[in-house]
mmCIF file of N, CA and C in Angstrom:
data_model
loop_
_atom_site.group_PDB
_atom_site.id
_atom_site.type_symbol
_atom_site.label_atom_id
_atom_site.label_comp_id
_atom_site.label_asym_id
_atom_site.label_seq_id
_atom_site.Cartn_x
_atom_site.Cartn_y
_atom_site.Cartn_z
ATOM 1 N N MET X 116 133.772 76.528 123.471
ATOM 2 C CA MET X 116 134.244 77.855 123.097
ATOM 3 C C MET X 116 133.383 78.910 123.775
ATOM 4 N N TYR X 117 133.930 80.015 124.067
ATOM 5 C CA TYR X 117 133.211 81.102 124.700
ATOM 6 C C TYR X 117 133.016 82.218 123.672
ATOM 7 N N GLU X 118 132.087 83.074 123.946
ATOM 8 C CA GLU X 118 131.814 84.188 123.039
ATOM 9 C C GLU X 118 132.612 85.410 123.474
ATOM 10 N N ILE X 119 133.341 85.989 122.530
ATOM 11 C CA ILE X 119 134.133 87.185 122.821
ATOM 12 C C ILE X 119 133.279 88.406 122.519
ATOM 13 N N SER X 120 133.183 89.276 123.489
ATOM 14 C CA SER X 120 132.410 90.500 123.308
ATOM 15 C C SER X 120 133.228 91.535 122.542
ATOM 16 N N GLU X 121 132.555 92.537 122.068
ATOM 17 C CA GLU X 121 133.222 93.631 121.365
ATOM 18 C C GLU X 121 134.124 94.390 122.332
ATOM 19 N N VAL X 122 135.160 94.981 121.787
ATOM 20 C CA VAL X 122 136.075 95.791 122.585
ATOM 21 C C VAL X 122 135.434 97.148 122.831
ATOM 22 N N ASN X 123 135.415 97.555 124.087
ATOM 23 C CA ASN X 123 134.865 98.847 124.462
ATOM 24 C C ASN X 123 136.001 99.866 124.466
ATOM 25 N N ILE X 124 136.075 100.652 123.401
ATOM 26 C CA ILE X 124 137.135 101.650 123.286
ATOM 27 C C ILE X 124 136.554 103.020 123.614
ATOM 28 N N PRO X 125 137.054 103.645 124.666
ATOM 29 C CA PRO X 125 136.537 104.968 125.037
ATOM 30 C C PRO X 125 137.008 106.040 124.051
ATOM 31 N N ASP X 126 136.349 107.178 124.077
ATOM 32 C CA ASP X 126 136.810 108.290 123.234
ATOM 33 C C ASP X 126 138.134 108.812 123.791
ATOM 34 N N ALA X 127 138.840 109.568 122.970
ATOM 35 C CA ALA X 127 140.196 110.024 123.317
ATOM 36 C C ALA X 127 140.239 110.864 124.594
ATOM 37 N N SER X 128 139.240 111.709 124.814
ATOM 38 C CA SER X 128 139.272 112.543 126.024
ATOM 39 C C SER X 128 139.057 111.696 127.283
ATOM 40 N N THR X 129 138.186 110.711 127.188
ATOM 41 C CA THR X 129 137.983 109.795 128.321
ATOM 42 C C THR X 129 139.253 108.992 128.568
ATOM 43 N N TRP X 130 139.861 108.492 127.491
ATOM 44 C CA TRP X 130 141.085 107.692 127.593
ATOM 45 C C TRP X 130 142.189 108.463 128.317
ATOM 46 N N ALA X 131 142.279 109.735 128.039
ATOM 47 C CA ALA X 131 143.330 110.563 128.642
ATOM 48 C C ALA X 131 143.137 110.738 130.144
ATOM 49 N N SER X 132 141.898 110.595 130.624
ATOM 50 C CA SER X 132 141.621 110.916 132.023
ATOM 51 C C SER X 132 141.400 109.694 132.927
ATOM 52 N N ILE X 133 141.452 108.488 132.397
ATOM 53 C CA ILE X 133 141.143 107.307 133.217
ATOM 54 C C ILE X 133 142.413 106.557 133.615
ATOM 55 N N ASP X 134 142.259 105.690 134.617
ATOM 56 C CA ASP X 134 143.315 104.753 134.989
ATOM 57 C C ASP X 134 143.251 103.624 133.964
ATOM 58 N N LYS X 135 144.125 103.676 132.993
ATOM 59 C CA LYS X 135 144.076 102.759 131.852
ATOM 60 C C LYS X 135 144.208 101.300 132.260
ATOM 61 N N LYS X 136 145.140 101.040 133.151
ATOM 62 C CA LYS X 136 145.375 99.661 133.573
ATOM 63 C C LYS X 136 144.134 99.070 134.235
ATOM 64 N N GLU X 137 143.527 99.824 135.138
ATOM 65 C CA GLU X 137 142.331 99.347 135.837
ATOM 66 C C GLU X 137 141.155 99.200 134.871
ATOM 67 N N PHE X 138 141.010 100.140 133.961
ATOM 68 C CA PHE X 138 139.942 100.080 132.962
ATOM 69 C C PHE X 138 140.053 98.811 132.121
ATOM 70 N N ILE X 139 141.252 98.545 131.613
ATOM 71 C CA ILE X 139 141.458 97.376 130.752
ATOM 72 C C ILE X 139 141.263 96.090 131.539
ATOM 73 N N LEU X 140 141.782 96.033 132.751
ATOM 74 C CA LEU X 140 141.626 94.833 133.574
ATOM 75 C C LEU X 140 140.148 94.512 133.795
ATOM 76 N N GLU X 141 139.359 95.507 134.140
ATOM 77 C CA GLU X 141 137.920 95.269 134.352
ATOM 78 C C GLU X 141 137.229 94.866 133.055
ATOM 79 N N GLN X 142 137.636 95.458 131.947
ATOM 80 C CA GLN X 142 137.066 95.081 130.650
ATOM 81 C C GLN X 142 137.405 93.622 130.317
ATOM 82 N N LEU X 143 138.626 93.215 130.601
ATOM 83 C CA LEU X 143 139.031 91.831 130.325
ATOM 84 C C LEU X 143 138.244 90.841 131.184
ATOM 85 N N LYS X 144 138.040 91.173 132.444
ATOM 86 C CA LYS X 144 137.265 90.279 133.315
ATOM 87 C C LYS X 144 135.839 90.129 132.794
ATOM 88 N N GLN X 145 135.255 91.219 132.345
ATOM 89 C CA GLN X 145 133.917 91.154 131.756
ATOM 90 C C GLN X 145 133.934 90.350 130.461
ATOM 91 N N ARG X 146 134.954 90.539 129.683
ATOM 92 C CA ARG X 146 135.088 89.867 128.384
ATOM 93 C C ARG X 146 135.112 88.344 128.537
ATOM 94 N N TYR X 147 135.750 87.862 129.594
ATOM 95 C CA TYR X 147 135.935 86.414 129.767
ATOM 96 C C TYR X 147 135.039 85.812 130.845
ATOM 97 N N LYS X 148 134.010 86.520 131.273
ATOM 98 C CA LYS X 148 133.174 86.007 132.362
ATOM 99 C C LYS X 148 132.434 84.730 131.989
ATOM 100 N N SER X 149 132.267 84.439 130.696
ATOM 101 C CA SER X 149 131.606 83.194 130.294
ATOM 102 C C SER X 149 132.606 82.112 129.875
ATOM 103 N N HIS X 150 133.879 82.371 130.043
ATOM 104 C CA HIS X 150 134.933 81.395 129.720
ATOM 105 C C HIS X 150 134.783 80.199 130.652
ATOM 106 N N LYS X 151 135.062 79.008 130.157
ATOM 107 C CA LYS X 151 134.887 77.814 131.000
ATOM 108 C C LYS X 151 135.826 77.803 132.209
ATOM 109 N N HIS X 152 136.900 78.558 132.151
ATOM 110 C CA HIS X 152 137.815 78.685 133.286
ATOM 111 C C HIS X 152 137.837 80.136 133.765
ATOM 112 N N ALA X 153 136.668 80.750 133.833
ATOM 113 C CA ALA X 153 136.563 82.183 134.160
ATOM 114 C C ALA X 153 137.207 82.519 135.501
ATOM 115 N N ALA X 154 136.987 81.720 136.516
ATOM 116 C CA ALA X 154 137.545 82.015 137.841
ATOM 117 C C ALA X 154 139.073 81.962 137.806
ATOM 118 N N LEU X 155 139.617 80.956 137.164
ATOM 119 C CA LEU X 155 141.068 80.821 137.046
ATOM 120 C C LEU X 155 141.644 81.982 136.232
ATOM 121 N N LEU X 156 141.012 82.300 135.145
ATOM 122 C CA LEU X 156 141.478 83.388 134.291
ATOM 123 C C LEU X 156 141.417 84.731 135.032
ATOM 124 N N SER X 157 140.356 84.959 135.762
ATOM 125 C CA SER X 157 140.213 86.192 136.533
ATOM 126 C C SER X 157 141.300 86.292 137.607
ATOM 127 N N ARG X 158 141.541 85.189 138.300
ATOM 128 C CA ARG X 158 142.582 85.183 139.341
ATOM 129 C C ARG X 158 143.958 85.460 138.739
ATOM 130 N N ARG X 159 144.244 84.827 137.618
ATOM 131 C CA ARG X 159 145.549 85.047 136.992
ATOM 132 C C ARG X 159 145.676 86.461 136.430
ATOM 133 N N LEU X 160 144.589 87.013 135.940
ATOM 134 C CA LEU X 160 144.624 88.410 135.515
ATOM 135 C C LEU X 160 144.945 89.310 136.707
ATOM 136 N N ASP X 161 144.299 89.046 137.844
ATOM 137 C CA ASP X 161 144.585 89.839 139.051
ATOM 138 C C ASP X 161 146.053 89.737 139.446
ATOM 139 N N GLU X 162 146.613 88.553 139.304
ATOM 140 C CA GLU X 162 147.997 88.327 139.723
ATOM 141 C C GLU X 162 149.020 88.836 138.711
ATOM 142 N N GLN X 163 148.722 88.722 137.421
ATOM 143 C CA GLN X 163 149.743 88.935 136.406
ATOM 144 C C GLN X 163 149.535 90.140 135.491
ATOM 145 N N PHE X 164 148.348 90.740 135.513
ATOM 146 C CA PHE X 164 148.070 91.781 134.530
ATOM 147 C C PHE X 164 148.962 93.004 134.696
ATOM 148 N N ASP X 165 149.263 93.401 135.921
ATOM 149 C CA ASP X 165 150.139 94.566 136.130
ATOM 150 C C ASP X 165 151.467 94.390 135.396
ATOM 151 N N ASN X 166 152.073 93.245 135.564
ATOM 152 C CA ASN X 166 153.358 92.968 134.921
ATOM 153 C C ASN X 166 153.211 92.955 133.395
ATOM 154 N N PHE X 167 152.162 92.284 132.898
ATOM 155 C CA PHE X 167 151.932 92.248 131.462
ATOM 156 C C PHE X 167 151.742 93.663 130.909
ATOM 157 N N TYR X 168 150.862 94.421 131.531
ATOM 158 C CA TYR X 168 150.531 95.755 131.039
ATOM 159 C C TYR X 168 151.764 96.675 131.066
ATOM 160 N N ASP X 169 152.488 96.665 132.171
ATOM 161 C CA ASP X 169 153.677 97.509 132.279
ATOM 162 C C ASP X 169 154.712 97.149 131.208
ATOM 163 N N SER X 170 154.899 95.862 130.968
ATOM 164 C CA SER X 170 155.839 95.420 129.925
ATOM 165 C C SER X 170 155.330 95.812 128.539
ATOM 166 N N PHE X 171 154.041 95.638 128.306
ATOM 167 C CA PHE X 171 153.439 95.959 127.017
ATOM 168 C C PHE X 171 153.621 97.444 126.687
ATOM 169 N N ILE X 172 153.307 98.315 127.635
ATOM 170 C CA ILE X 172 153.387 99.749 127.321
ATOM 171 C C ILE X 172 154.833 100.239 127.200
ATOM 172 N N LYS X 173 155.774 99.548 127.840
ATOM 173 C CA LYS X 173 157.181 99.916 127.656
ATOM 174 C C LYS X 173 157.601 99.700 126.203
ATOM 175 N N VAL X 174 157.069 98.666 125.596
ATOM 176 C CA VAL X 174 157.432 98.343 124.214
ATOM 177 C C VAL X 174 156.565 99.115 123.213
ATOM 178 N N TYR X 175 155.251 99.132 123.437
ATOM 179 C CA TYR X 175 154.321 99.657 122.431
ATOM 180 C C TYR X 175 153.695 101.007 122.774
ATOM 181 N N GLY X 176 153.826 101.457 123.993
ATOM 182 C CA GLY X 176 153.172 102.698 124.397
ATOM 183 C C GLY X 176 151.748 102.432 124.872
ATOM 184 N N ASN X 177 151.112 103.473 125.415
ATOM 185 C CA ASN X 177 149.759 103.260 125.950
ATOM 186 C C ASN X 177 148.707 104.117 125.249
ATOM 187 N N ASP X 178 148.963 104.459 123.971
ATOM 188 C CA ASP X 178 147.950 105.215 123.264
ATOM 189 C C ASP X 178 146.768 104.309 122.926
ATOM 190 N N ILE X 179 145.661 104.921 122.700
ATOM 191 C CA ILE X 179 144.400 104.216 122.535
ATOM 192 C C ILE X 179 144.420 103.251 121.346
ATOM 193 N N ASP X 180 145.212 103.547 120.315
ATOM 194 C CA ASP X 180 145.233 102.659 119.153
ATOM 195 C C ASP X 180 145.920 101.320 119.445
ATOM 196 N N LYS X 181 146.607 101.214 120.570
ATOM 197 C CA LYS X 181 147.238 99.942 120.960
ATOM 198 C C LYS X 181 146.290 99.050 121.777
ATOM 199 N N LEU X 182 145.161 99.598 122.174
ATOM 200 C CA LEU X 182 144.230 98.877 123.042
ATOM 201 C C LEU X 182 143.767 97.549 122.429
ATOM 202 N N ASN X 183 143.457 97.544 121.153
ATOM 203 C CA ASN X 183 143.021 96.301 120.510
ATOM 204 C C ASN X 183 144.068 95.207 120.600
ATOM 205 N N TRP X 184 145.343 95.589 120.558
ATOM 206 C CA TRP X 184 146.406 94.585 120.632
ATOM 207 C C TRP X 184 146.485 93.941 122.015
ATOM 208 N N ILE X 185 146.183 94.697 123.033
ATOM 209 C CA ILE X 185 146.139 94.108 124.374
ATOM 210 C C ILE X 185 145.022 93.067 124.431
ATOM 211 N N TYR X 186 143.856 93.419 123.922
ATOM 212 C CA TYR X 186 142.732 92.482 123.913
ATOM 213 C C TYR X 186 143.046 91.253 123.063
ATOM 214 N N LYS X 187 143.652 91.444 121.911
ATOM 215 C CA LYS X 187 143.995 90.306 121.048
ATOM 216 C C LYS X 187 144.990 89.374 121.730
ATOM 217 N N THR X 188 145.965 89.959 122.422
ATOM 218 C CA THR X 188 146.945 89.145 123.140
ATOM 219 C C THR X 188 146.261 88.333 124.237
ATOM 220 N N MET X 189 145.394 88.974 124.994
ATOM 221 C CA MET X 189 144.679 88.273 126.059
ATOM 222 C C MET X 189 143.696 87.241 125.494
ATOM 223 N N ASP X 190 143.147 87.489 124.309
ATOM 224 C CA ASP X 190 142.287 86.496 123.669
ATOM 225 C C ASP X 190 143.065 85.220 123.360
ATOM 226 N N VAL X 191 144.321 85.375 122.949
ATOM 227 C CA VAL X 191 145.169 84.206 122.693
ATOM 228 C C VAL X 191 145.402 83.441 123.991
ATOM 229 N N VAL X 192 145.646 84.160 125.075
ATOM 230 C CA VAL X 192 145.831 83.523 126.384
ATOM 231 C C VAL X 192 144.568 82.754 126.779
ATOM 232 N N ALA X 193 143.412 83.397 126.642
ATOM 233 C CA ALA X 193 142.147 82.763 127.021
ATOM 234 C C ALA X 193 141.858 81.547 126.141
ATOM 235 N N GLU X 194 142.125 81.668 124.860
ATOM 236 C CA GLU X 194 141.901 80.550 123.935
ATOM 237 C C GLU X 194 142.824 79.382 124.276
ATOM 238 N N SER X 195 144.068 79.684 124.572
ATOM 239 C CA SER X 195 145.025 78.630 124.945
ATOM 240 C C SER X 195 144.592 77.926 126.220
ATOM 241 N N LEU X 196 144.112 78.695 127.189
ATOM 242 C CA LEU X 196 143.639 78.104 128.432
ATOM 243 C C LEU X 196 142.432 77.207 128.176
ATOM 244 N N SER X 197 141.542 77.617 127.288
ATOM 245 C CA SER X 197 140.355 76.801 127.009
ATOM 246 C C SER X 197 140.726 75.483 126.344
ATOM 247 N N LYS X 198 141.865 75.430 125.665
ATOM 248 C CA LYS X 198 142.315 74.207 124.997
ATOM 249 C C LYS X 198 143.228 73.355 125.873
ATOM 250 N N ARG X 199 143.648 73.887 127.009
ATOM 251 C CA ARG X 199 144.575 73.174 127.898
ATOM 252 C C ARG X 199 143.840 72.039 128.594
ATOM 253 N N SER X 200 144.476 70.899 128.673
ATOM 254 C CA SER X 200 143.840 69.734 129.296
ATOM 255 C C SER X 200 143.667 69.941 130.799
ATOM 256 N N LYS X 201 142.671 69.263 131.347
ATOM 257 C CA LYS X 201 142.417 69.347 132.786
ATOM 258 C C LYS X 201 143.647 68.887 133.572
ATOM 259 N N HIS X 202 144.304 67.865 133.071
ATOM 260 C CA HIS X 202 145.517 67.345 133.719
ATOM 261 C C HIS X 202 146.587 68.433 133.824
ATOM 262 N N LEU X 203 146.817 69.175 132.739
ATOM 263 C CA LEU X 203 147.843 70.213 132.760
ATOM 264 C C LEU X 203 147.446 71.392 133.634
ATOM 265 N N ILE X 204 146.163 71.719 133.663
ATOM 266 C CA ILE X 204 145.696 72.799 134.538
ATOM 267 C C ILE X 204 145.918 72.418 136.002
ATOM 268 N N THR X 205 145.645 71.165 136.342
ATOM 269 C CA THR X 205 145.906 70.669 137.695
ATOM 270 C C THR X 205 147.406 70.728 137.994
ATOM 271 N N HIS X 206 148.206 70.307 137.028
ATOM 272 C CA HIS X 206 149.660 70.348 137.169
ATOM 273 C C HIS X 206 150.141 71.789 137.393
ATOM 274 N N ASP X 207 149.551 72.734 136.653
ATOM 275 C CA ASP X 207 149.885 74.155 136.820
ATOM 276 C C ASP X 207 149.611 74.623 138.250
ATOM 277 N N SER X 208 148.475 74.196 138.796
ATOM 278 C CA SER X 208 148.115 74.643 140.148
ATOM 279 C C SER X 208 149.102 74.107 141.183
ATOM 280 N N HIS X 209 149.610 72.899 140.975
ATOM 281 C CA HIS X 209 150.630 72.362 141.885
ATOM 282 C C HIS X 209 151.924 73.175 141.787
ATOM 283 N N ARG X 210 152.251 73.598 140.595
ATOM 284 C CA ARG X 210 153.456 74.401 140.397
ATOM 285 C C ARG X 210 153.298 75.795 140.997
ATOM 286 N N GLU X 211 152.089 76.328 141.006
ATOM 287 C CA GLU X 211 151.859 77.631 141.626
ATOM 288 C C GLU X 211 152.096 77.576 143.132
ATOM 289 N N VAL X 212 151.749 76.463 143.743
ATOM 290 C CA VAL X 212 151.938 76.290 145.186
ATOM 291 C C VAL X 212 153.427 76.238 145.517
ATOM 292 N N ASP X 213 154.210 75.635 144.631
ATOM 293 C CA ASP X 213 155.650 75.520 144.836
ATOM 294 C C ASP X 213 156.365 76.234 143.692
ATOM 295 N N PRO X 214 156.603 77.545 143.822
ATOM 296 C CA PRO X 214 157.192 78.293 142.711
ATOM 297 C C PRO X 214 158.615 77.858 142.356
ATOM 298 N N TYR X 215 159.259 77.092 143.221
ATOM 299 C CA TYR X 215 160.605 76.600 142.930
ATOM 300 C C TYR X 215 160.597 75.122 142.547
ATOM 301 N N TRP X 216 159.478 74.674 141.977
ATOM 302 C CA TRP X 216 159.326 73.276 141.577
ATOM 303 C C TRP X 216 160.457 72.811 140.659
ATOM 304 N N PHE X 217 160.970 73.708 139.842
ATOM 305 C CA PHE X 217 161.995 73.339 138.867
ATOM 306 C C PHE X 217 163.347 73.050 139.519
ATOM 307 N N LYS X 218 163.496 73.411 140.795
ATOM 308 C CA LYS X 218 164.737 73.123 141.526
ATOM 309 C C LYS X 218 164.667 71.794 142.267
ATOM 310 N N SER X 219 163.525 71.137 142.175
ATOM 311 C CA SER X 219 163.319 69.887 142.898
ATOM 312 C C SER X 219 164.275 68.807 142.396
ATOM 313 N N ASN X 220 164.698 67.944 143.319
ATOM 314 C CA ASN X 220 165.529 66.810 142.915
ATOM 315 C C ASN X 220 164.675 65.647 142.412
ATOM 316 N N ASN X 221 163.376 65.884 142.253
ATOM 317 C CA ASN X 221 162.469 64.867 141.719
ATOM 318 C C ASN X 221 162.382 64.904 140.199
ATOM 319 N N LEU X 222 163.063 65.836 139.570
ATOM 320 C CA LEU X 222 163.021 65.963 138.115
ATOM 321 C C LEU X 222 164.109 65.135 137.478
ATOM 322 N N ILE X 223 163.792 64.498 136.387
ATOM 323 C CA ILE X 223 164.789 63.713 135.658
ATOM 324 C C ILE X 223 165.717 64.662 134.937
ATOM 325 N N GLY X 224 166.996 64.347 134.975
ATOM 326 C CA GLY X 224 167.979 65.147 134.271
ATOM 327 C C GLY X 224 168.498 66.336 135.048
ATOM 328 N N MET X 225 168.103 66.460 136.288
ATOM 329 C CA MET X 225 168.586 67.594 137.085
ATOM 330 C C MET X 225 169.747 67.163 137.956
#
């Protein structure tokens, strides 16, 4: 298990003037730097955080009181990754190389 740091919530005037997405992304990378899969988690945050954040704020808004929910959601992701077997993580990496793996004729029932 890794240690989760406290959430760094800026004051309202700072929040209004910063690039929220970039601020949160950097905070998340710092938050999970001691995670056993820190490099993988950081890479996936770089690849997927824009989409997650944009979808999140469309539903919930981007006011400062929603910030904790973003961290809680990402904590669930990090916790799930820490519990994922090495075999499945390896399997995931093969699927990343071939994003159309599900169209393969090597799958049973296809």
